[in-house]
């Protein structure tokens, strides 16, 4: 009907105009349809790496057909597309087996792991990256040439740096929402890595930050923190604002403030004195250094710690375990004779940090125990443990992995445990399985288990192929003790009838832990010679100076050990003016191979070896040596109480953060928070960093004990005072 009416109008007087209008409309429609279904030659923009493949220019009289030109352009685009795909493939193959250095985006993939990226988006990212491949190659080449101008030592340990604006802090609400959504999509590892590469590309221009680490012309004025947790403020764990009775006192997960804290944590209300020195601190500490009302209420129902005058005492014959902790340890060794404390078992994780007498007794047997203080410990027993001089850190343990590599603890203990391991698909026990060494032991002591909980626990441990070596209820302690052992090979996983939980994907990195959600899957036992965890370490103390086959650059590790032994013996112990008898808790803020900690082992101290998340992953080797450590991003506050450490060591630490953290001064504030009054800081770095750092420390009223420089390198030794500005 419409066509007939249109035909009749054409025959009328104004038919010519109508015809021209119709032709114009049809022509526009044809152009629109053609543009929709055709791919223009300039839809893919390619940046060439070279012009070697371009032929000599033809004469002006020579005509080149249009179709031939399109074929050449299409051929170049396909070549560049193949280069991009091969580059992406190489990045995917760079997985860490413990001995390989871990790139920055691998270590920090956790914050992005909680977001889902579709396959369509991955393809789109590849196409967007195609025009930036050659540019990235040139930038990497320039960066390598600039690094070659530095000293040989800096070249050996140079760290890959990537600036990530999103890591500077998250508010509580968005963080919680991300956690809930992240648990559902934790298996999209390939797409997540593609997203990481895209974000790193977008931030490539922000990589190099010009200017010094600290502004030499800046002036600082400080004020005390006015947080609800007051003198026990832990920035990424404690809730700062919005506190009500309906909300918890602490975050469910690590949630750092948007801007790093730039205030100073006050001293306890009742004052603060220098802590009791080691080894006397094993038996008593000053009560006012750790005391608060909830601790006083806790002591009324527990006899392993009592207040006597100005001290908090720890009687040797009293413990959470009736009959004493010594009897408890001996009964464990009788149940499983292969558990030889201090020989076969050297590194232990104690979950819960309830009774630090367990840690003290193991220390007498030459066992180094790292205590995990949980975030819901409102009694702050982890702070008591640190005050006594035991290796301790504070962390939530719910949805995210603990900041450790896989398969590093010889044994894991949970005494008088109240954790529901079988809840939430057994996620927490799967995380214990990840960090437990193949063939390692999980020691669980509980009291009055219900039949339902015991059956659920048996089902879960059977599904992950743990072997129950012993189960006994001690007549004296009235505590039921179960000792499980993790499989030493993958053969038993194949024999499972129900493969639930499933095995993790091959491209899942078991060592990635910083902001990575706990996966509901089983990581296979390492079997390749280049993977750490294939063999049990040598007995202690032989393992301290044993360099396994999977370790890359053994010569560097050996040289690192000799290097720090010479520096400690010839300089640190005698030339810095430090009374080492007052030093117990030490942190190496940028550990490499643990050489600094090994050199101080004879001084009866313990060292927390911190491996930054953007540095090469050497933490598995540190554990292999029988030492302890942790992953951390120093752009965020550390997970511990104020006044935790006696000495902080930073070797070329700030120079590596020049291109990473927005506010390097906040790291100095964090050092002030975690260092005890009277504690020491030893910094080795470039003079251009030490000079403004000295000014910052003076503004904090620290005393500069020694400065020395030579060839643009130097050392700064400072002591924190009790007096506050």
XYZ file of C-alpha atoms in Angstrom:
725
model
C 0.000 0.000 0.000
C 2.777 2.415 0.906
C 4.629 1.696 -2.355
C 1.466 2.185 -4.420
C 0.738 5.487 -2.696
C 4.337 6.549 -3.270
C 4.059 5.659 -6.986
C 0.926 7.741 -7.418
C 2.655 10.727 -5.817
C 5.548 10.378 -8.226
C 3.219 10.843 -11.177
C 1.964 14.163 -9.746
C 3.348 17.620 -10.419
C 6.043 17.492 -7.754
C 7.193 13.968 -8.666
C 10.733 15.068 -9.551
C 11.412 16.455 -6.056
C 10.020 13.361 -4.425
C 12.235 11.191 -6.621
C 15.369 13.116 -5.662
C 14.454 12.943 -1.974
C 13.868 9.203 -2.243
C 17.188 8.646 -3.978
C 19.008 10.639 -1.295
C 17.345 8.677 1.510
C 18.113 5.335 -0.148
C 21.702 6.389 -0.682
C 22.164 7.304 2.992
C 20.583 4.001 4.055
C 22.932 2.108 1.739
C 25.986 3.901 3.197
C 24.822 3.193 6.755
C 24.230 -0.522 6.055
C 27.565 -0.835 4.241
C 29.467 0.760 7.164
C 27.816 -1.609 9.613
C 28.757 -4.826 7.799
C 32.157 -3.861 6.426
C 35.517 -3.584 8.301
C 37.411 -0.450 7.336
C 41.095 -0.760 6.721
C 41.957 1.697 9.428
C 40.042 -0.103 12.201
C 43.272 -1.572 13.559
C 46.036 0.875 14.323
C 49.474 -0.714 14.441
C 52.694 0.848 15.646
C 55.586 -0.701 13.751
C 58.705 -1.892 15.543
C 60.919 -1.294 12.498
C 60.786 -0.271 8.861
C 63.146 -2.948 7.528
C 60.370 -4.790 5.744
C 59.265 -1.743 3.685
C 60.432 -1.850 0.057
C 62.015 0.933 -1.930
C 59.594 3.769 -2.812
C 58.008 3.311 -6.235
C 57.968 5.918 -8.987
C 55.125 8.390 -9.124
C 54.004 6.910 -12.402
C 53.566 3.479 -10.866
C 49.969 2.787 -9.848
C 49.168 0.574 -6.890
C 45.757 -0.959 -6.732
C 43.552 -0.267 -3.767
C 42.980 -3.925 -3.061
C 46.693 -4.593 -2.914
C 47.179 -1.815 -0.388
C 44.505 -3.325 1.795
C 46.212 -6.721 1.653
C 49.514 -5.226 2.818
C 47.877 -3.394 5.727
C 45.943 -6.486 6.731
C 49.147 -8.553 6.644
C 50.952 -6.080 8.945
C 48.035 -6.077 11.372
C 48.032 -9.886 11.554
C 51.793 -9.942 12.197
C 51.473 -7.482 15.073
C 48.477 -9.339 16.451
C 50.574 -12.517 16.573
C 53.312 -10.629 18.425
C 50.813 -9.419 21.025
C 49.396 -12.898 21.546
C 52.875 -14.413 21.906
C 53.764 -11.687 24.411
C 50.659 -12.426 26.444
C 51.413 -16.108 26.307
C 54.924 -15.548 27.636
C 53.532 -13.496 30.523
C 51.069 -16.251 31.381
C 53.904 -18.802 31.449
C 55.908 -16.802 34.010
C 54.530 -18.591 37.043
C 56.349 -18.840 40.349
C 57.483 -22.244 41.605
C 59.102 -20.888 44.716
C 62.549 -20.616 43.165
C 61.569 -18.158 40.462
C 61.339 -14.416 41.160
C 57.746 -13.288 41.473
C 56.766 -10.296 39.347
C 54.912 -7.450 40.956
C 51.560 -8.138 39.305
C 51.671 -11.785 40.422
C 52.187 -10.878 44.064
C 49.493 -8.228 44.116
C 46.895 -9.963 42.040
C 44.667 -10.508 45.022
C 42.986 -7.101 45.034
C 42.030 -7.655 41.441
C 41.181 -11.326 41.942
C 37.969 -10.273 43.595
C 36.584 -8.884 40.298
C 35.190 -10.998 37.440
C 36.389 -10.346 33.882
C 34.578 -11.967 30.959
C 36.313 -13.667 28.063
C 34.997 -11.008 25.692
C 36.757 -8.350 27.750
C 39.977 -10.340 27.594
C 39.895 -10.343 23.793
C 39.184 -6.624 23.825
C 42.185 -6.030 26.099
C 44.423 -7.942 23.688
C 43.363 -5.741 20.783
C 43.952 -2.577 22.831
C 47.425 -3.740 23.814
C 48.489 -4.371 20.227
C 49.446 -0.760 19.556
C 51.535 -0.536 22.763
C 53.802 -3.567 22.473
C 56.774 -1.876 20.876
C 56.463 1.106 23.223
C 56.537 -1.162 26.246
C 59.591 -2.977 24.888
C 61.447 0.294 24.433
C 60.527 1.442 27.970
C 61.732 -1.841 29.449
C 64.973 -1.567 27.482
C 65.545 1.984 28.736
C 64.811 0.890 32.304
C 67.357 -1.942 32.049
C 69.999 0.441 30.689
C 69.393 2.898 33.540
C 69.662 0.092 36.072
C 73.020 -0.882 34.579
C 74.464 2.414 35.782
C 73.878 1.478 39.430
C 76.168 -0.583 41.627
C 76.562 -4.332 41.163
C 74.708 -5.131 44.349
C 71.714 -3.049 43.342
C 71.622 -4.794 39.971
C 71.477 -8.199 41.668
C 68.502 -7.400 43.833
C 66.670 -4.790 41.723
C 62.941 -5.086 42.176
C 60.246 -4.740 39.554
C 58.134 -1.724 40.412
C 54.557 -1.032 39.425
C 52.506 1.825 40.797
C 48.920 0.921 41.596
C 46.770 3.831 42.697
C 44.027 1.483 43.827
C 46.256 -0.039 46.479
C 46.515 3.040 48.570
C 43.411 2.251 50.609
C 39.808 1.152 50.572
C 36.902 2.257 52.634
C 35.217 -0.302 54.811
C 31.936 -0.593 52.963
C 33.351 -1.100 49.490
C 35.904 -3.523 50.853
C 33.296 -5.697 52.504
C 31.208 -5.688 49.356
C 34.202 -6.691 47.304
C 34.949 -9.566 49.640
C 31.466 -11.005 49.367
C 31.467 -10.761 45.584
C 35.039 -11.961 45.268
C 34.461 -15.344 46.847
C 32.138 -16.363 44.039
C 34.575 -15.703 41.194
C 37.968 -16.791 42.445
C 38.674 -19.293 39.688
C 38.962 -16.873 36.734
C 42.740 -16.593 37.036
C 43.511 -16.231 33.320
C 41.038 -13.404 32.837
C 42.284 -11.738 36.010
C 45.849 -11.702 34.744
C 44.641 -10.158 31.485
C 42.921 -7.440 33.482
C 46.119 -6.860 35.460
C 48.143 -6.404 32.285
C 45.578 -3.956 30.945
C 45.633 -1.900 34.146
C 49.418 -1.922 34.211
C 49.406 -0.682 30.597
C 47.008 2.123 31.459
C 49.235 3.164 34.350
C 52.485 2.887 32.422
C 52.827 6.668 32.227
C 52.628 6.916 36.025
C 55.461 4.466 36.514
C 58.315 6.904 36.867
C 57.868 9.490 39.565
C 60.385 12.281 39.291
C 61.937 13.894 42.288
C 63.382 12.654 45.589
C 61.717 10.174 47.920
C 61.482 12.800 50.675
C 61.145 16.503 50.028
C 64.267 18.072 51.569
C 62.486 21.427 51.960
C 59.398 20.048 53.724
C 58.570 20.904 57.331
C 56.553 18.526 59.489
C 54.246 19.051 62.431
C 52.759 16.058 64.210
C 49.671 15.358 66.246
C 48.473 12.337 68.165
C 45.978 9.897 66.698
C 42.440 10.241 68.048
C 41.202 6.744 67.226
C 38.884 4.571 69.268
C 41.561 1.961 69.913
C 43.834 4.727 71.246
C 47.293 3.435 72.216
C 46.687 0.011 70.610
C 45.742 1.359 67.192
C 46.314 -1.069 64.266
C 45.341 1.008 61.190
C 44.220 -1.721 58.750
C 42.421 -3.821 61.361
C 40.799 -1.452 63.843
C 37.640 0.435 62.913
C 38.343 4.162 63.107
C 34.898 5.638 62.604
C 31.267 4.598 62.523
C 31.698 2.516 65.640
C 28.463 1.342 67.149
C 27.360 -1.570 69.227
C 25.892 -3.136 66.108
C 29.291 -3.305 64.422
C 32.412 -5.159 65.440
C 35.380 -3.478 67.024
C 37.581 -4.630 64.166
C 37.200 -5.212 60.450
C 36.343 -8.676 59.215
C 39.168 -8.395 56.739
C 42.214 -6.199 56.339
C 40.785 -2.788 55.375
C 43.198 0.107 55.214
C 42.159 3.779 55.357
C 41.997 5.702 52.095
C 44.920 7.886 53.112
C 47.779 6.443 55.190
C 47.780 7.602 58.817
C 49.981 10.632 59.431
C 49.431 10.827 63.189
C 51.420 9.447 66.116
C 49.968 6.716 68.316
C 49.932 7.823 71.969
C 51.527 5.891 74.798
C 49.366 3.840 77.191
C 47.205 5.771 79.620
C 49.098 4.466 82.642
C 52.464 5.351 81.145
C 55.159 3.259 79.520
C 58.564 2.036 80.686
C 61.316 0.160 78.935
C 60.281 -3.493 78.615
C 61.796 -6.288 80.651
C 64.811 -7.667 78.826
C 65.191 -11.163 77.436
C 65.301 -13.884 78.778
C 63.672 -12.524 81.929
C 60.692 -11.402 79.833
C 59.696 -15.053 79.376
C 58.591 -15.030 83.023
C 57.332 -11.469 83.540
C 56.523 -8.208 81.753
C 55.463 -4.767 82.946
C 51.697 -4.790 83.345
C 51.186 -1.139 82.431
C 52.808 -1.719 79.025
C 50.044 -4.157 78.015
C 47.280 -3.854 80.604
C 43.695 -2.857 79.881
C 40.271 -3.748 81.371
C 39.539 -6.739 79.122
C 42.891 -8.293 79.950
C 42.148 -7.842 83.647
C 38.809 -9.608 83.197
C 40.509 -12.420 81.256
C 43.015 -13.068 84.069
C 40.211 -13.833 86.517
C 39.386 -17.064 84.647
C 42.890 -18.119 83.559
C 45.793 -18.977 85.816
C 48.660 -19.053 83.317
C 49.110 -15.292 83.787
C 48.698 -13.378 87.053
C 49.287 -9.789 88.144
C 51.846 -9.383 90.892
C 52.671 -5.807 91.805
C 53.754 -3.910 88.702
C 54.414 -7.094 86.749
C 52.364 -9.566 84.765
C 53.770 -12.958 85.753
C 53.741 -16.266 83.846
C 54.213 -19.174 86.286
C 56.136 -22.039 84.721
C 53.917 -24.695 86.311
C 50.691 -23.099 85.038
C 49.239 -23.366 81.559
C 46.024 -23.620 79.600
C 46.866 -27.315 79.411
C 46.313 -29.080 82.721
C 49.446 -30.893 83.757
C 51.629 -28.235 82.182
C 52.713 -27.447 78.668
C 55.843 -29.593 79.008
C 53.689 -32.669 79.620
C 51.532 -31.643 76.657
C 54.515 -31.450 74.295
C 55.959 -34.732 75.526
C 52.643 -36.498 74.965
C 52.554 -35.210 71.366
C 56.057 -36.533 70.732
C 55.082 -39.897 72.240
C 52.043 -40.149 69.980
C 54.125 -39.447 66.839
C 57.841 -40.175 67.399
C 58.742 -38.626 64.022
C 57.926 -35.249 65.543
C 61.354 -34.429 66.878
C 61.053 -30.939 68.283
C 64.037 -28.806 67.314
C 65.412 -31.250 64.729
C 62.826 -32.501 62.274
C 60.372 -29.766 63.329
C 61.836 -26.266 63.351
C 59.213 -23.757 62.045
C 55.717 -23.911 63.606
C 52.618 -21.738 63.222
C 50.469 -21.393 66.351
C 46.933 -20.347 65.397
C 45.104 -18.285 67.991
C 47.956 -17.184 70.253
C 45.987 -18.110 73.381
C 48.695 -19.441 75.698
C 52.164 -18.152 74.885
C 53.660 -20.653 77.338
C 53.338 -23.155 74.468
C 55.640 -20.954 72.377
C 58.053 -20.473 75.293
C 58.383 -24.222 75.874
C 58.968 -24.911 72.183
C 61.653 -22.224 72.128
C 63.511 -24.142 74.832
C 63.512 -27.078 72.373
C 65.010 -24.890 69.576
C 61.687 -24.555 67.743
C 60.843 -21.167 66.212
C 57.095 -20.609 66.541
C 55.231 -17.826 64.777
C 52.000 -16.979 66.596
C 48.950 -15.792 64.667
C 46.941 -13.319 66.707
C 43.429 -13.240 65.279
C 41.635 -9.933 64.703
C 38.812 -10.827 67.125
C 41.281 -11.179 70.009
C 39.978 -8.230 72.001
C 42.010 -9.324 75.016
C 45.114 -8.527 72.930
C 47.000 -11.674 73.922
C 49.129 -11.221 70.814
C 50.446 -8.000 72.325
C 51.327 -9.903 75.497
C 53.198 -12.425 73.371
C 55.179 -9.668 71.642
C 55.979 -8.041 74.980
C 57.380 -11.372 76.164
C 59.640 -11.514 73.100
C 57.906 -14.107 70.924
C 57.438 -13.964 67.155
C 53.844 -12.803 66.614
C 51.738 -11.030 64.021
C 48.079 -9.990 63.840
C 45.781 -10.803 60.936
C 42.163 -11.587 60.148
C 41.590 -15.178 59.099
C 38.291 -15.448 57.240
C 38.113 -14.983 53.469
C 41.638 -14.173 52.366
C 44.841 -16.132 52.352
C 47.416 -15.638 55.063
C 50.500 -13.703 53.844
C 52.728 -16.754 53.456
C 53.912 -18.851 50.522
C 52.727 -22.418 50.121
C 54.208 -25.407 51.926
C 56.549 -23.646 54.371
C 55.467 -24.613 57.917
C 56.748 -27.896 59.329
C 53.797 -28.062 61.724
C 50.708 -26.010 62.533
C 49.125 -26.053 65.982
C 45.744 -24.937 67.242
C 45.519 -25.420 71.005
C 42.135 -25.606 72.763
C 40.812 -24.692 69.347
C 37.377 -23.139 68.916
C 37.601 -22.553 65.151
C 34.912 -24.329 63.124
C 37.209 -25.754 60.475
C 34.411 -27.510 58.594
C 32.323 -24.344 58.131
C 32.114 -22.479 54.791
C 33.137 -25.528 52.733
C 36.237 -25.993 54.875
C 37.942 -22.877 53.501
C 40.071 -22.226 56.565
C 41.380 -25.793 56.664
C 42.143 -25.610 52.950
C 44.253 -22.534 53.679
C 46.060 -24.457 56.422
C 46.643 -27.209 53.870
C 48.152 -24.658 51.451
C 50.786 -23.298 53.832
C 51.575 -26.650 55.494
C 54.638 -28.429 54.160
C 54.001 -31.723 52.294
C 54.320 -34.380 54.969
C 53.825 -31.719 57.657
C 51.705 -32.071 60.787
C 48.517 -30.364 61.907
C 48.095 -30.681 65.684
C 44.577 -29.993 66.909
C 43.602 -30.028 70.561
C 39.976 -29.525 71.554
C 37.751 -30.155 74.522
C 34.241 -31.599 74.503
C 33.702 -31.852 70.757
C 30.134 -32.505 69.682
C 29.484 -35.620 67.607
C 28.231 -33.541 64.687
C 31.352 -31.354 64.632
C 33.659 -34.332 64.947
C 31.948 -36.154 62.075
C 32.098 -33.044 59.901
C 35.805 -32.637 60.669
C 36.491 -36.294 59.827
C 34.668 -35.939 56.517
C 36.619 -32.815 55.626
C 40.054 -34.210 56.502
C 39.272 -37.380 54.553
C 38.276 -35.350 51.493
C 41.688 -33.618 51.442
C 43.464 -36.934 52.128
C 44.930 -36.059 55.507
C 46.026 -39.075 57.493
C 45.117 -39.273 61.196
C 48.343 -40.393 62.835
C 47.089 -40.326 66.412
C 43.991 -39.515 68.417
C 44.145 -39.479 72.174
C 42.387 -37.843 75.087
C 44.968 -37.061 77.706
C 43.930 -38.151 81.189
C 45.781 -35.313 82.879
C 44.954 -32.361 80.619
C 41.478 -33.662 79.729
C 42.091 -32.451 76.176
C 41.551 -34.495 73.062
C 44.548 -34.297 70.735
C 44.461 -35.253 67.053
C 47.552 -35.242 64.867
C 47.033 -35.141 61.099
C 49.624 -35.436 58.344
C 49.450 -33.856 54.894
C 50.157 -36.152 51.900
C 53.700 -36.192 50.540
C 52.695 -36.970 46.931
C 49.794 -36.546 44.517
C 49.079 -40.263 44.126
C 46.460 -40.325 46.860
C 44.496 -37.468 45.271
C 43.838 -39.608 42.190
C 42.299 -42.366 44.325
C 39.590 -40.147 45.796
C 36.071 -41.347 45.055
C 34.533 -37.908 45.429
C 36.833 -35.256 44.076
C 35.461 -32.543 46.285
C 37.189 -30.220 46.859
C 38.613 -30.320 43.331
C 42.259 -29.872 42.462
C 43.262 -26.310 41.685
C 43.939 -25.305 38.103
C 47.491 -25.632 36.876
C 47.802 -21.887 36.331
C 46.811 -21.137 39.942
C 49.806 -19.748 41.799
C 49.855 -21.367 45.268
C 52.342 -18.782 46.559
C 50.233 -15.721 45.688
C 48.683 -14.564 48.936
C 48.524 -10.762 49.181
C 44.798 -9.871 49.065
C 44.038 -13.222 47.405
C 40.755 -14.925 48.421
C 40.991 -18.427 49.875
C 40.303 -20.940 47.125
C 38.055 -23.941 47.683
C 40.444 -26.255 45.879
C 43.476 -28.421 46.627
C 46.891 -27.449 45.342
C 48.886 -30.415 44.136
C 52.053 -31.428 45.960
C 55.175 -30.050 44.225
C 56.973 -32.706 42.219
C 59.340 -30.869 39.833
C 62.915 -30.294 40.912
C 62.590 -26.533 40.365
C 59.686 -26.292 42.840
C 60.121 -25.712 46.545
C 58.606 -28.282 48.902
C 59.543 -31.421 46.999
C 61.798 -32.625 49.820
C 61.812 -32.185 53.583
C 64.547 -29.797 54.768
C 67.655 -30.926 56.577
C 67.560 -31.163 60.351
C 68.164 -28.020 62.337
C 70.683 -26.351 62.491
C 72.111 -27.858 59.281
C 69.237 -26.405 57.246
C 70.308 -22.851 58.097
C 73.203 -23.015 55.616
C 71.772 -25.583 53.193
C 70.952 -24.322 49.724
C 68.401 -26.582 47.970
C 68.464 -27.493 44.279
C 65.323 -25.496 43.497
C 66.956 -22.236 44.562
C 68.031 -20.047 41.676
C 71.304 -18.156 42.077
C 72.772 -20.212 44.908
C 75.947 -18.178 44.645
C 74.043 -14.977 45.424
C 72.436 -16.581 48.472
C 75.827 -17.764 49.723
C 77.367 -14.346 49.114
C 74.431 -12.675 50.881
C 75.019 -14.819 53.966
C 78.739 -14.009 54.044
C 78.070 -10.347 53.313
C 75.768 -9.860 56.296
C 77.878 -11.951 58.632
C 80.845 -9.661 57.956
C 78.782 -6.482 58.376
C 77.112 -7.667 61.582
C 80.323 -8.932 63.178
C 82.557 -6.023 62.179
C 80.122 -3.092 62.283
C 76.666 -3.655 63.747
C 77.627 -5.437 66.973
C 80.430 -3.073 67.924
C 80.253 0.134 65.881
C 76.676 1.407 66.185
C 76.492 1.973 69.919
C 73.574 -0.443 70.343
C 73.324 -2.486 73.540
C 72.306 -5.781 71.948
C 71.376 -7.304 75.297
C 68.276 -5.063 75.207
C 67.294 -6.186 71.693
C 64.890 -9.099 71.208
C 62.235 -8.340 68.540
C 63.854 -7.345 65.228
C 62.368 -6.676 61.784
C 64.212 -6.720 58.479
C 61.958 -4.486 56.388
C 63.384 -5.684 53.074
C 64.738 -9.181 53.520
C 66.282 -10.960 50.559
C 67.762 -14.332 51.487
C 67.587 -13.993 55.273
C 71.325 -13.363 55.606
C 70.832 -10.544 58.114
C 68.653 -12.765 60.346
C 71.101 -15.659 60.099
C 73.989 -13.403 61.147
C 72.121 -12.316 64.299
C 71.037 -15.826 65.310
C 73.712 -16.143 67.997
C 72.456 -12.971 69.701
C 69.329 -14.754 71.005
C 66.947 -12.610 69.011
C 64.288 -13.382 66.435
C 63.873 -11.539 63.129
C 60.686 -10.962 61.178
C 61.888 -11.163 57.553
C 59.543 -9.016 55.488
C 59.592 -9.666 51.732
C 57.836 -6.766 49.927
C 55.141 -7.931 47.546
C 56.768 -6.133 44.614
C 60.186 -7.742 45.225
C 61.506 -11.102 43.991
C 59.858 -13.892 45.959
C 62.599 -15.246 48.226
C 60.354 -15.984 51.226
C 60.136 -19.773 50.561
C 63.921 -20.012 50.915
C 63.845 -18.012 54.160
C 61.459 -20.583 55.640
C 63.570 -23.387 54.174
C 66.491 -22.094 56.253
C 64.468 -22.417 59.441
C 63.652 -18.710 59.748
C 60.294 -16.925 59.626
C 58.951 -14.110 57.487
C 55.912 -12.577 55.857
C 54.760 -10.799 52.688
C 53.822 -7.133 52.980
C 53.180 -4.015 50.924
C 54.860 -1.111 52.701
C 52.507 1.388 51.108
C 50.124 0.115 53.817
C 50.541 -0.200 57.602
C 51.941 -3.448 58.988
C 49.769 -5.948 60.871
C 51.040 -5.608 64.413
C 50.482 -3.654 67.610
C 52.198 -0.379 68.420
C 55.504 -0.744 70.273
C 56.181 -4.260 68.967
C 59.842 -4.173 67.878
C 63.167 -3.243 69.441
C 65.022 -2.691 66.161
C 64.048 -2.018 62.548
C 66.551 -2.681 59.774
C 66.148 -1.109 56.322
C 68.827 -1.862 53.742
C 68.252 0.180 50.544
C 64.605 0.054 51.451
C 63.415 3.594 50.708
C 65.221 3.816 47.371
C 63.133 0.865 46.155
C 59.901 2.629 47.101
C 60.618 5.754 45.105
C 58.357 4.683 42.252
C 55.726 2.926 44.302
C 54.191 4.680 47.301
C 52.408 8.019 47.088
C 53.353 9.051 50.632
C 56.771 7.646 51.645
C 56.673 9.780 54.791
C 53.813 7.609 56.044
C 56.266 4.684 56.178
C 58.392 6.653 58.649
C 55.228 7.269 60.685
C 54.534 3.539 60.587
C 58.068 2.826 61.785
C 57.415 5.177 64.681
C 54.204 3.269 65.483
C 55.630 -0.267 65.571
C 58.931 0.642 67.256
C 59.166 0.662 71.027
C 60.312 3.806 72.846
C 64.055 3.371 73.207
C 64.129 1.186 70.096
C 66.566 1.570 67.219
C 66.426 2.079 63.467
C 69.351 1.210 61.198
C 69.017 2.502 57.625
C 71.511 1.863 54.829
C 70.763 3.804 51.654
C 71.780 6.633 49.353
C 72.835 9.935 50.891
C 70.107 11.782 48.986
C 67.602 9.709 50.983
C 69.359 9.669 54.353
C 69.679 13.452 54.667
C 65.939 14.298 54.464
C 65.142 11.138 56.457
C 67.318 12.421 59.262
C 65.341 15.674 59.261
C 62.058 13.751 59.528
C 63.343 11.683 62.448
C 64.514 14.820 64.224
C 61.048 16.328 63.807
C 59.749 13.228 65.636
C 62.243 14.013 68.444
C 64.313 10.927 67.701
C 67.981 10.999 68.635
C 70.425 10.540 65.754
C 73.165 8.336 67.151
C 75.372 7.965 64.091
C 75.587 8.941 60.441
C 78.271 7.868 58.014
C 78.559 8.263 54.250
C 80.985 7.285 51.513
C 80.632 7.277 47.723
C 77.050 8.584 47.842
C 76.056 5.714 50.135
C 75.621 5.892 53.880
C 74.206 4.538 57.103
C 71.938 6.210 59.640
C 71.418 4.919 63.160
C 68.670 6.574 65.243
C 66.910 5.882 68.550
C 63.288 6.604 69.358
C 62.685 8.548 72.545
C 59.774 8.230 74.952
C 59.104 11.958 74.922
C 56.464 12.980 72.393
C 56.309 16.259 70.402
